[in-house]
Amino acid sequence: MAQVIDATWRVMPRVQFLGTGNAFSPYGRMHALVLIDGNILVDAPPTLLPQLRKVGVSSDKIDHLLFTHWHADHMFGFPFFILERTVVSNAEKSLNVYLRPKGKEILSNLSHVGFPGSLNEVLNDDINWLEEESGELQNSEWSYERFRVVHTPETDPHGYMLTHESGFKLLHCGDSGPCLEIETRASEVDVILIEMGVPDFVESPNHHNPSQVNALSERYPDATILVTHNFADAIGHKGGFQSPELNEGIIQLEDGDELIIANNGAEFMLKKTHEK
Ligand SMILES: [Zn+2]
Ligand SMILES: [Zn+2]
C-alpha cells in the first residue's frame, strides 16, 4: 500500500473513501466505505473484499471494524470478510468489532445463513465483540464516540465521532437525516462526512438531500463537509442521476478519494482521484 509520508518521515494519518454510493449502486460508485490508516474500517458493505483488494489492503491488516447500523449495504460483506480473513489471509490477530447490543446476534445469524457451519469457530474465538459507546482503538492513533442518528429505527442507526491523537476530528454521520446529535457536534469537528442518500424530490426524514446538505454547510461554515452515500453518477459515468448543485466548500466525494491529515492535525488535504 502506498503511504504518504511527511518531512519527518512520519506516516501521515489518512482516511480513504473506498466507496461513496448508496444502497442502489449508482453508476461508478461502490457502497459507502471508509478505511482509516489501513487498519480501521467503518461498516462492511457487500463488496467489502473487492473494495479492499482495489487498494491493495489484505483483510488480515484490519484490526477494527465499526458498525453504524443494520442495513444490508453496511453489513452484508461481514461473512465474506471474516471467512476470507481466516481461511485465505490467515489472520493471526483477533478482529475488534464495535457494535450496539444485539449486533453480535445479527452478524452471527447473517454469517450462519451465508456460510452454514463454517464460521462457528471464527465467531466464537477470533472476534472481540465490543459494545462500549466510546473508547480507544488499540494499535491506532484514534478514539471513537458513538452517537444516535435519525434513520430507519429498526436498524439501530448511529454515527461516530473519530478523534485523532493530534486533535483532528472527523464526524462520520452514518446514514442519517438532519438530527440534533449531528448538530451538537458539528461545530467542534474539522470534517463532517455526511450521507446524501436522496435527491431533493424524495421526501425522507432518514436521509439528507442536497438542500439539507447545503443548509448544514451554512450553519457550520468552519467545518469541511464531505458528501458520500450518494445517489448520483460518479464523474465520467452516465445513466443515473446528475450530480446536484452544492454550495462552494462542500465536496462531493468519489470512490478512491483520500483525506490526508498533515502537520500534526493542524491541516488536512483531500486528494481527489478525478478532477472535473
Ligand atoms: Zn446505506
Ligand atoms: Zn441505511
PDB file of C-alpha atoms and ligand atoms in Angstrom:
ATOM      1  CA  MET A   1       0.000   0.000   0.000  1.00  0.00           C
ATOM      2  CA  ALA A   2       1.392   3.395  -0.959  1.00  0.00           C
ATOM      3  CA  GLN A   3       1.834   5.554   2.116  1.00  0.00           C
ATOM      4  CA  VAL A   4       2.002   9.305   2.371  1.00  0.00           C
ATOM      5  CA  ILE A   5       4.970  10.452   4.415  1.00  0.00           C
ATOM      6  CA  ASP A   6       5.695  13.911   5.800  1.00  0.00           C
ATOM      7  CA  ALA A   7       9.007  15.762   6.023  1.00  0.00           C
ATOM      8  CA  THR A   8       9.928  13.998   9.257  1.00  0.00           C
ATOM      9  CA  TRP A   9       9.253  10.640   7.620  1.00  0.00           C
ATOM     10  CA  ARG A  10       6.202  10.110   9.727  1.00  0.00           C
ATOM     11  CA  VAL A  11       3.436   8.151   8.020  1.00  0.00           C
ATOM     12  CA  MET A  12       0.594  10.635   7.815  1.00  0.00           C
ATOM     13  CA  PRO A  13      -2.851   9.702   9.058  1.00  0.00           C
ATOM     14  CA  ARG A  14      -5.323   9.245   6.262  1.00  0.00           C
ATOM     15  CA  VAL A  15      -8.926   8.425   5.602  1.00  0.00           C
ATOM     16  CA  GLN A  16      -9.672   6.587   2.363  1.00  0.00           C
ATOM     17  CA  PHE A  17     -13.132   6.621   0.830  1.00  0.00           C
ATOM     18  CA  LEU A  18     -13.321   3.214  -0.837  1.00  0.00           C
ATOM     19  CA  GLY A  19     -16.963   3.637  -1.768  1.00  0.00           C
ATOM     20  CA  THR A  20     -19.319   6.616  -1.980  1.00  0.00           C
ATOM     21  CA  GLY A  21     -22.576   5.124  -3.262  1.00  0.00           C
ATOM     22  CA  ASN A  22     -25.879   4.437  -1.547  1.00  0.00           C
ATOM     23  CA  ALA A  23     -27.733   1.091  -1.468  1.00  0.00           C
ATOM     24  CA  PHE A  24     -28.743   1.385  -5.149  1.00  0.00           C
ATOM     25  CA  SER A  25     -25.232   1.134  -6.592  1.00  0.00           C
ATOM     26  CA  PRO A  26     -25.309   4.310  -8.710  1.00  0.00           C
ATOM     27  CA  TYR A  27     -23.110   4.297 -11.815  1.00  0.00           C
ATOM     28  CA  GLY A  28     -19.428   4.470 -10.910  1.00  0.00           C
ATOM     29  CA  ARG A  29     -19.844   4.135  -7.155  1.00  0.00           C
ATOM     30  CA  MET A  30     -19.396   1.196  -4.809  1.00  0.00           C
ATOM     31  CA  HIS A  31     -21.286   1.102  -1.497  1.00  0.00           C
ATOM     32  CA  ALA A  32     -20.116   3.690   1.046  1.00  0.00           C
ATOM     33  CA  LEU A  33     -16.997   2.517   2.876  1.00  0.00           C
ATOM     34  CA  VAL A  34     -14.289   4.239   4.909  1.00  0.00           C
ATOM     35  CA  LEU A  35     -10.800   2.894   5.643  1.00  0.00           C
ATOM     36  CA  ILE A  36      -8.625   4.745   8.169  1.00  0.00           C
ATOM     37  CA  ASP A  37      -4.837   4.318   8.342  1.00  0.00           C
ATOM     38  CA  GLY A  38      -5.110   0.944   6.627  1.00  0.00           C
ATOM     39  CA  ASN A  39      -6.449  -0.869   9.683  1.00  0.00           C
ATOM     40  CA  ILE A  40      -9.787   0.663  10.699  1.00  0.00           C
ATOM     41  CA  LEU A  41     -12.997   0.095   8.724  1.00  0.00           C
ATOM     42  CA  VAL A  42     -16.357   1.736   9.164  1.00  0.00           C
ATOM     43  CA  ASP A  43     -19.026  -0.766   8.010  1.00  0.00           C
ATOM     44  CA  ALA A  44     -18.840  -3.902   5.885  1.00  0.00           C
ATOM     45  CA  PRO A  45     -20.720  -3.442   2.611  1.00  0.00           C
ATOM     46  CA  PRO A  46     -21.463  -6.446   0.352  1.00  0.00           C
ATOM     47  CA  THR A  47     -18.424  -5.728  -1.843  1.00  0.00           C
ATOM     48  CA  LEU A  48     -16.020  -5.101   1.037  1.00  0.00           C
ATOM     49  CA  LEU A  49     -13.453  -7.645  -0.168  1.00  0.00           C
ATOM     50  CA  PRO A  50     -13.165  -6.321  -3.745  1.00  0.00           C
ATOM     51  CA  GLN A  51     -13.052  -2.770  -2.385  1.00  0.00           C
ATOM     52  CA  LEU A  52     -10.081  -3.696  -0.165  1.00  0.00           C
ATOM     53  CA  ARG A  53      -8.352  -5.549  -2.993  1.00  0.00           C
ATOM     54  CA  LYS A  54      -8.617  -2.473  -5.190  1.00  0.00           C
ATOM     55  CA  VAL A  55      -6.376  -0.539  -2.780  1.00  0.00           C
ATOM     56  CA  GLY A  56      -4.125  -3.496  -2.019  1.00  0.00           C
ATOM     57  CA  VAL A  57      -5.144  -3.948   1.609  1.00  0.00           C
ATOM     58  CA  SER A  58      -5.271  -7.513   2.862  1.00  0.00           C
ATOM     59  CA  SER A  59      -8.121  -8.398   5.213  1.00  0.00           C
ATOM     60  CA  ASP A  60      -5.684  -9.556   7.902  1.00  0.00           C
ATOM     61  CA  LYS A  61      -4.358  -5.988   8.230  1.00  0.00           C
ATOM     62  CA  ILE A  62      -7.717  -4.811   9.561  1.00  0.00           C
ATOM     63  CA  ASP A  63      -7.773  -4.537  13.370  1.00  0.00           C
ATOM     64  CA  HIS A  64     -11.001  -2.623  13.927  1.00  0.00           C
ATOM     65  CA  LEU A  65     -14.434  -2.780  12.311  1.00  0.00           C
ATOM     66  CA  LEU A  66     -17.031  -0.235  13.461  1.00  0.00           C
ATOM     67  CA  PHE A  67     -20.674  -0.682  12.519  1.00  0.00           C
ATOM     68  CA  THR A  68     -23.094   2.204  12.057  1.00  0.00           C
ATOM     69  CA  HIS A  69     -26.392   0.315  11.571  1.00  0.00           C
ATOM     70  CA  TRP A  70     -28.069  -2.831  10.300  1.00  0.00           C
ATOM     71  CA  HIS A  71     -28.838  -2.172   6.651  1.00  0.00           C
ATOM     72  CA  ALA A  72     -27.577  -4.630   4.052  1.00  0.00           C
ATOM     73  CA  ASP A  73     -25.382  -2.079   2.246  1.00  0.00           C
ATOM     74  CA  HIS A  74     -23.465  -1.637   5.532  1.00  0.00           C
ATOM     75  CA  MET A  75     -23.132  -5.212   6.776  1.00  0.00           C
ATOM     76  CA  PHE A  76     -23.657  -7.939   4.161  1.00  0.00           C
ATOM     77  CA  GLY A  77     -19.930  -8.131   3.472  1.00  0.00           C
ATOM     78  CA  PHE A  78     -19.240  -9.337   7.017  1.00  0.00           C
ATOM     79  CA  PRO A  79     -19.490 -13.133   6.419  1.00  0.00           C
ATOM     80  CA  PHE A  80     -17.246 -12.892   3.325  1.00  0.00           C
ATOM     81  CA  PHE A  81     -14.765 -10.742   5.221  1.00  0.00           C
ATOM     82  CA  ILE A  82     -14.338 -12.980   8.273  1.00  0.00           C
ATOM     83  CA  LEU A  83     -14.234 -16.146   6.157  1.00  0.00           C
ATOM     84  CA  GLU A  84     -11.552 -14.805   3.801  1.00  0.00           C
ATOM     85  CA  ARG A  85      -9.627 -13.215   6.683  1.00  0.00           C
ATOM     86  CA  THR A  86      -9.363 -16.602   8.385  1.00  0.00           C
ATOM     87  CA  VAL A  87      -9.078 -19.085   5.528  1.00  0.00           C
ATOM     88  CA  VAL A  88      -7.153 -17.155   2.866  1.00  0.00           C
ATOM     89  CA  SER A  89      -5.303 -14.332   4.614  1.00  0.00           C
ATOM     90  CA  ASN A  90      -4.635 -16.452   7.731  1.00  0.00           C
ATOM     91  CA  ALA A  91      -5.102 -13.553  10.105  1.00  0.00           C
ATOM     92  CA  GLU A  92      -3.208 -14.038  13.341  1.00  0.00           C
ATOM     93  CA  LYS A  93      -4.854 -11.211  15.248  1.00  0.00           C
ATOM     94  CA  SER A  94      -8.426 -11.140  16.516  1.00  0.00           C
ATOM     95  CA  LEU A  95     -10.773  -8.674  14.888  1.00  0.00           C
ATOM     96  CA  ASN A  96     -12.231  -5.966  17.138  1.00  0.00           C
ATOM     97  CA  VAL A  97     -15.859  -5.388  16.164  1.00  0.00           C
ATOM     98  CA  TYR A  98     -17.627  -2.335  17.593  1.00  0.00           C
ATOM     99  CA  LEU A  99     -21.371  -2.548  17.646  1.00  0.00           C
ATOM    100  CA  ARG A 100     -24.539  -1.969  19.594  1.00  0.00           C
ATOM    101  CA  PRO A 101     -26.211  -4.597  21.782  1.00  0.00           C
ATOM    102  CA  LYS A 102     -27.967  -7.204  19.582  1.00  0.00           C
ATOM    103  CA  GLY A 103     -25.374  -6.589  16.863  1.00  0.00           C
ATOM    104  CA  LYS A 104     -23.478  -9.759  17.701  1.00  0.00           C
ATOM    105  CA  GLU A 105     -26.671 -11.779  17.234  1.00  0.00           C
ATOM    106  CA  ILE A 106     -27.482 -10.054  13.928  1.00  0.00           C
ATOM    107  CA  LEU A 107     -23.995 -10.594  12.474  1.00  0.00           C
ATOM    108  CA  SER A 108     -23.804 -14.166  13.772  1.00  0.00           C
ATOM    109  CA  ASN A 109     -27.166 -15.039  12.195  1.00  0.00           C
ATOM    110  CA  LEU A 110     -26.073 -13.436   8.933  1.00  0.00           C
ATOM    111  CA  SER A 111     -22.830 -15.449   8.995  1.00  0.00           C
ATOM    112  CA  HIS A 112     -24.663 -18.722   9.692  1.00  0.00           C
ATOM    113  CA  VAL A 113     -27.048 -18.037   6.790  1.00  0.00           C
ATOM    114  CA  GLY A 114     -24.170 -17.173   4.468  1.00  0.00           C
ATOM    115  CA  PHE A 115     -21.715 -19.947   5.301  1.00  0.00           C
ATOM    116  CA  PRO A 116     -23.538 -22.531   7.452  1.00  0.00           C
ATOM    117  CA  GLY A 117     -21.212 -24.400   9.783  1.00  0.00           C
ATOM    118  CA  SER A 118     -18.035 -22.716   8.530  1.00  0.00           C
ATOM    119  CA  LEU A 119     -17.812 -19.704  10.818  1.00  0.00           C
ATOM    120  CA  ASN A 120     -18.700 -21.043  14.285  1.00  0.00           C
ATOM    121  CA  GLU A 121     -15.117 -21.037  15.495  1.00  0.00           C
ATOM    122  CA  VAL A 122     -14.287 -17.659  13.977  1.00  0.00           C
ATOM    123  CA  LEU A 123     -17.343 -16.046  15.534  1.00  0.00           C
ATOM    124  CA  ASN A 124     -16.548 -17.524  18.954  1.00  0.00           C
ATOM    125  CA  ASP A 125     -12.764 -17.307  19.111  1.00  0.00           C
ATOM    126  CA  ASP A 126     -11.412 -14.748  16.660  1.00  0.00           C
ATOM    127  CA  ILE A 127     -13.673 -11.755  17.212  1.00  0.00           C
ATOM    128  CA  ASN A 128     -13.759  -9.353  20.154  1.00  0.00           C
ATOM    129  CA  TRP A 129     -17.326  -8.083  20.324  1.00  0.00           C
ATOM    130  CA  LEU A 130     -17.180  -4.616  21.854  1.00  0.00           C
ATOM    131  CA  GLU A 131     -20.338  -2.777  22.844  1.00  0.00           C
ATOM    132  CA  GLU A 132     -18.834   0.261  24.597  1.00  0.00           C
ATOM    133  CA  GLU A 133     -20.197   3.552  23.292  1.00  0.00           C
ATOM    134  CA  SER A 134     -16.750   5.126  23.297  1.00  0.00           C
ATOM    135  CA  GLY A 135     -13.105   4.163  23.676  1.00  0.00           C
ATOM    136  CA  GLU A 136      -9.603   3.971  22.238  1.00  0.00           C
ATOM    137  CA  LEU A 137      -8.855   1.937  19.122  1.00  0.00           C
ATOM    138  CA  GLN A 138      -5.803  -0.076  20.184  1.00  0.00           C
ATOM    139  CA  ASN A 139      -2.729  -0.037  17.904  1.00  0.00           C
ATOM    140  CA  SER A 140      -4.032   3.098  16.246  1.00  0.00           C
ATOM    141  CA  GLU A 141      -3.930   6.842  16.812  1.00  0.00           C
ATOM    142  CA  TRP A 142      -7.712   7.153  17.013  1.00  0.00           C
ATOM    143  CA  SER A 143     -10.512   7.068  19.547  1.00  0.00           C
ATOM    144  CA  TYR A 144     -14.257   6.905  18.939  1.00  0.00           C
ATOM    145  CA  GLU A 145     -17.542   8.014  20.378  1.00  0.00           C
ATOM    146  CA  ARG A 146     -20.772   6.545  19.007  1.00  0.00           C
ATOM    147  CA  PHE A 147     -23.918   8.694  18.779  1.00  0.00           C
ATOM    148  CA  ARG A 148     -27.501   8.074  17.754  1.00  0.00           C
ATOM    149  CA  VAL A 149     -28.767   9.418  14.429  1.00  0.00           C
ATOM    150  CA  VAL A 150     -32.103   9.603  12.598  1.00  0.00           C
ATOM    151  CA  HIS A 151     -32.545   6.764  10.130  1.00  0.00           C
ATOM    152  CA  THR A 152     -34.797   3.688   9.790  1.00  0.00           C
ATOM    153  CA  PRO A 153     -35.329   2.997  13.529  1.00  0.00           C
ATOM    154  CA  GLU A 154     -35.277  -0.792  13.081  1.00  0.00           C
ATOM    155  CA  THR A 155     -31.609  -0.563  12.022  1.00  0.00           C
ATOM    156  CA  ASP A 156     -30.478   0.990  15.355  1.00  0.00           C
ATOM    157  CA  PRO A 157     -28.672   3.779  13.460  1.00  0.00           C
ATOM    158  CA  HIS A 158     -25.560   5.534  14.795  1.00  0.00           C
ATOM    159  CA  GLY A 159     -22.643   7.681  13.720  1.00  0.00           C
ATOM    160  CA  TYR A 160     -19.111   8.009  15.085  1.00  0.00           C
ATOM    161  CA  MET A 161     -17.031  10.930  16.235  1.00  0.00           C
ATOM    162  CA  LEU A 162     -13.479   9.833  15.399  1.00  0.00           C
ATOM    163  CA  THR A 163     -10.709  11.765  17.097  1.00  0.00           C
ATOM    164  CA  HIS A 164      -7.060  11.523  16.069  1.00  0.00           C
ATOM    165  CA  GLU A 165      -4.445  11.888  18.804  1.00  0.00           C
ATOM    166  CA  SER A 166      -3.390  15.170  17.148  1.00  0.00           C
ATOM    167  CA  GLY A 167      -6.842  16.597  17.930  1.00  0.00           C
ATOM    168  CA  PHE A 168      -8.211  16.282  14.390  1.00  0.00           C
ATOM    169  CA  LYS A 169     -11.886  15.279  14.476  1.00  0.00           C
ATOM    170  CA  LEU A 170     -13.939  13.515  11.819  1.00  0.00           C
ATOM    171  CA  LEU A 171     -17.694  13.272  12.283  1.00  0.00           C
ATOM    172  CA  HIS A 172     -18.894  10.137  10.470  1.00  0.00           C
ATOM    173  CA  CYS A 173     -22.660  10.631  10.431  1.00  0.00           C
ATOM    174  CA  GLY A 174     -23.553   7.129   9.237  1.00  0.00           C
ATOM    175  CA  ASP A 175     -26.853   7.105   7.357  1.00  0.00           C
ATOM    176  CA  SER A 176     -28.986   9.906   8.762  1.00  0.00           C
ATOM    177  CA  GLY A 177     -31.386  12.687   8.058  1.00  0.00           C
ATOM    178  CA  PRO A 178     -30.831  16.012   9.794  1.00  0.00           C
ATOM    179  CA  CYS A 179     -30.670  15.487  13.567  1.00  0.00           C
ATOM    180  CA  LEU A 180     -29.753  17.117  16.845  1.00  0.00           C
ATOM    181  CA  GLU A 181     -26.901  14.704  17.603  1.00  0.00           C
ATOM    182  CA  ILE A 182     -25.110  15.829  14.434  1.00  0.00           C
ATOM    183  CA  GLU A 183     -25.841  19.497  15.141  1.00  0.00           C
ATOM    184  CA  THR A 184     -24.427  19.366  18.674  1.00  0.00           C
ATOM    185  CA  ARG A 185     -21.108  18.004  17.403  1.00  0.00           C
ATOM    186  CA  ALA A 186     -20.803  19.821  14.070  1.00  0.00           C
ATOM    187  CA  SER A 187     -19.261  22.998  15.453  1.00  0.00           C
ATOM    188  CA  GLU A 188     -16.353  21.188  17.158  1.00  0.00           C
ATOM    189  CA  VAL A 189     -15.167  18.978  14.294  1.00  0.00           C
ATOM    190  CA  ASP A 190     -12.803  19.570  11.376  1.00  0.00           C
ATOM    191  CA  VAL A 191     -14.588  17.412   8.829  1.00  0.00           C
ATOM    192  CA  ILE A 192     -18.202  16.244   8.578  1.00  0.00           C
ATOM    193  CA  LEU A 193     -18.781  13.149   6.460  1.00  0.00           C
ATOM    194  CA  ILE A 194     -22.438  13.294   5.545  1.00  0.00           C
ATOM    195  CA  GLU A 195     -24.609  10.985   3.509  1.00  0.00           C
ATOM    196  CA  MET A 196     -26.745  12.479   0.737  1.00  0.00           C
ATOM    197  CA  GLY A 197     -28.801   9.389   0.055  1.00  0.00           C
ATOM    198  CA  VAL A 198     -31.741  11.004  -1.724  1.00  0.00           C
ATOM    199  CA  PRO A 199     -32.380  13.744  -4.306  1.00  0.00           C
ATOM    200  CA  ASP A 200     -34.468  16.806  -3.428  1.00  0.00           C
ATOM    201  CA  PHE A 201     -37.678  15.355  -4.860  1.00  0.00           C
ATOM    202  CA  VAL A 202     -37.647  12.452  -2.391  1.00  0.00           C
ATOM    203  CA  GLU A 203     -39.218  13.214   0.981  1.00  0.00           C
ATOM    204  CA  SER A 204     -37.448  11.202   3.663  1.00  0.00           C
ATOM    205  CA  PRO A 205     -36.569  12.099   7.238  1.00  0.00           C
ATOM    206  CA  ASN A 206     -33.989   9.291   7.207  1.00  0.00           C
ATOM    207  CA  HIS A 207     -31.583  10.787   4.663  1.00  0.00           C
ATOM    208  CA  HIS A 208     -30.051  14.116   3.735  1.00  0.00           C
ATOM    209  CA  ASN A 209     -30.973  15.602   0.369  1.00  0.00           C
ATOM    210  CA  PRO A 210     -28.866  18.282  -1.410  1.00  0.00           C
ATOM    211  CA  SER A 211     -30.856  21.215   0.030  1.00  0.00           C
ATOM    212  CA  GLN A 212     -30.336  19.890   3.560  1.00  0.00           C
ATOM    213  CA  VAL A 213     -26.601  19.419   2.988  1.00  0.00           C
ATOM    214  CA  ASN A 214     -26.394  22.993   1.690  1.00  0.00           C
ATOM    215  CA  ALA A 215     -28.247  24.213   4.788  1.00  0.00           C
ATOM    216  CA  LEU A 216     -25.857  22.273   7.037  1.00  0.00           C
ATOM    217  CA  SER A 217     -22.873  23.960   5.415  1.00  0.00           C
ATOM    218  CA  GLU A 218     -24.461  27.375   6.024  1.00  0.00           C
ATOM    219  CA  ARG A 219     -24.938  26.594   9.722  1.00  0.00           C
ATOM    220  CA  TYR A 220     -21.358  25.277  10.148  1.00  0.00           C
ATOM    221  CA  PRO A 221     -19.163  27.262   7.756  1.00  0.00           C
ATOM    222  CA  ASP A 222     -15.970  26.306   9.628  1.00  0.00           C
ATOM    223  CA  ALA A 223     -16.322  22.565   9.021  1.00  0.00           C
ATOM    224  CA  THR A 224     -15.338  20.933   5.766  1.00  0.00           C
ATOM    225  CA  ILE A 225     -18.300  18.912   4.547  1.00  0.00           C
ATOM    226  CA  LEU A 226     -17.657  15.765   2.535  1.00  0.00           C
ATOM    227  CA  VAL A 227     -20.641  14.189   0.812  1.00  0.00           C
ATOM    228  CA  THR A 228     -20.941  10.424   0.444  1.00  0.00           C
ATOM    229  CA  HIS A 229     -23.568   7.633   0.262  1.00  0.00           C
ATOM    230  CA  ASN A 230     -24.739   9.383  -2.836  1.00  0.00           C
ATOM    231  CA  PHE A 231     -27.364   8.610  -5.444  1.00  0.00           C
ATOM    232  CA  ALA A 232     -25.746  10.437  -8.361  1.00  0.00           C
ATOM    233  CA  ASP A 233     -23.494   9.257 -11.202  1.00  0.00           C
ATOM    234  CA  ALA A 234     -19.792   9.405 -10.461  1.00  0.00           C
ATOM    235  CA  ILE A 235     -17.566  11.620 -12.605  1.00  0.00           C
ATOM    236  CA  GLY A 236     -17.171  10.030 -16.025  1.00  0.00           C
ATOM    237  CA  HIS A 237     -20.269   7.841 -15.664  1.00  0.00           C
ATOM    238  CA  LYS A 238     -23.719   8.275 -17.136  1.00  0.00           C
ATOM    239  CA  GLY A 239     -27.077   6.531 -16.836  1.00  0.00           C
ATOM    240  CA  GLY A 240     -28.381   7.625 -13.428  1.00  0.00           C
ATOM    241  CA  PHE A 241     -28.995  10.914 -11.719  1.00  0.00           C
ATOM    242  CA  GLN A 242     -26.917  14.007 -12.365  1.00  0.00           C
ATOM    243  CA  SER A 243     -24.865  15.413  -9.503  1.00  0.00           C
ATOM    244  CA  PRO A 244     -26.792  18.249  -7.857  1.00  0.00           C
ATOM    245  CA  GLU A 245     -25.522  21.772  -7.257  1.00  0.00           C
ATOM    246  CA  LEU A 246     -23.833  22.086  -3.891  1.00  0.00           C
ATOM    247  CA  ASN A 247     -22.587  25.190  -2.088  1.00  0.00           C
ATOM    248  CA  GLU A 248     -18.983  26.163  -2.511  1.00  0.00           C
ATOM    249  CA  GLY A 249     -16.917  24.396   0.117  1.00  0.00           C
ATOM    250  CA  ILE A 250     -18.951  21.202   0.085  1.00  0.00           C
ATOM    251  CA  ILE A 251     -17.005  18.413  -1.536  1.00  0.00           C
ATOM    252  CA  GLN A 252     -18.727  15.586  -3.353  1.00  0.00           C
ATOM    253  CA  LEU A 253     -16.547  12.533  -2.804  1.00  0.00           C
ATOM    254  CA  GLU A 254     -15.747   9.990  -5.476  1.00  0.00           C
ATOM    255  CA  ASP A 255     -14.554   6.442  -4.871  1.00  0.00           C
ATOM    256  CA  GLY A 256     -10.824   6.461  -4.176  1.00  0.00           C
ATOM    257  CA  ASP A 257     -10.592   9.976  -2.744  1.00  0.00           C
ATOM    258  CA  GLU A 258      -8.393  10.327   0.338  1.00  0.00           C
ATOM    259  CA  LEU A 259      -8.219  12.746   3.227  1.00  0.00           C
ATOM    260  CA  ILE A 260      -4.661  13.268   4.398  1.00  0.00           C
ATOM    261  CA  ILE A 261      -4.025  14.831   7.774  1.00  0.00           C
ATOM    262  CA  ALA A 262      -0.813  16.836   7.981  1.00  0.00           C
ATOM    263  CA  ASN A 263       1.229  18.910  10.426  1.00  0.00           C
ATOM    264  CA  ASN A 264       0.042  17.026  13.424  1.00  0.00           C
ATOM    265  CA  GLY A 265      -3.628  17.601  12.809  1.00  0.00           C
ATOM    266  CA  ALA A 266      -3.437  21.317  12.074  1.00  0.00           C
ATOM    267  CA  GLU A 267      -4.006  20.868   8.340  1.00  0.00           C
ATOM    268  CA  PHE A 268      -5.616  18.375   6.067  1.00  0.00           C
ATOM    269  CA  MET A 269      -5.979  17.973   2.350  1.00  0.00           C
ATOM    270  CA  LEU A 270      -8.268  15.986   0.107  1.00  0.00           C
ATOM    271  CA  LYS A 271      -6.590  14.005  -2.635  1.00  0.00           C
ATOM    272  CA  LYS A 272      -9.143  13.574  -5.423  1.00  0.00           C
ATOM    273  CA  THR A 273      -8.969  10.654  -7.812  1.00  0.00           C
ATOM    274  CA  HIS A 274     -10.688  12.614 -10.593  1.00  0.00           C
ATOM    275  CA  GLU A 275     -10.558  16.285 -11.377  1.00  0.00           C
ATOM    276  CA  LYS A 276     -13.578  17.822 -13.066  1.00  0.00           C
TER     277      LYS A 276
HETATM  278 ZN    ZN B   1     -26.863   2.925   3.472  1.00  0.00          ZN
HETATM  279 ZN    ZN B   2     -29.113   2.789   5.961  1.00  0.00          ZN
END
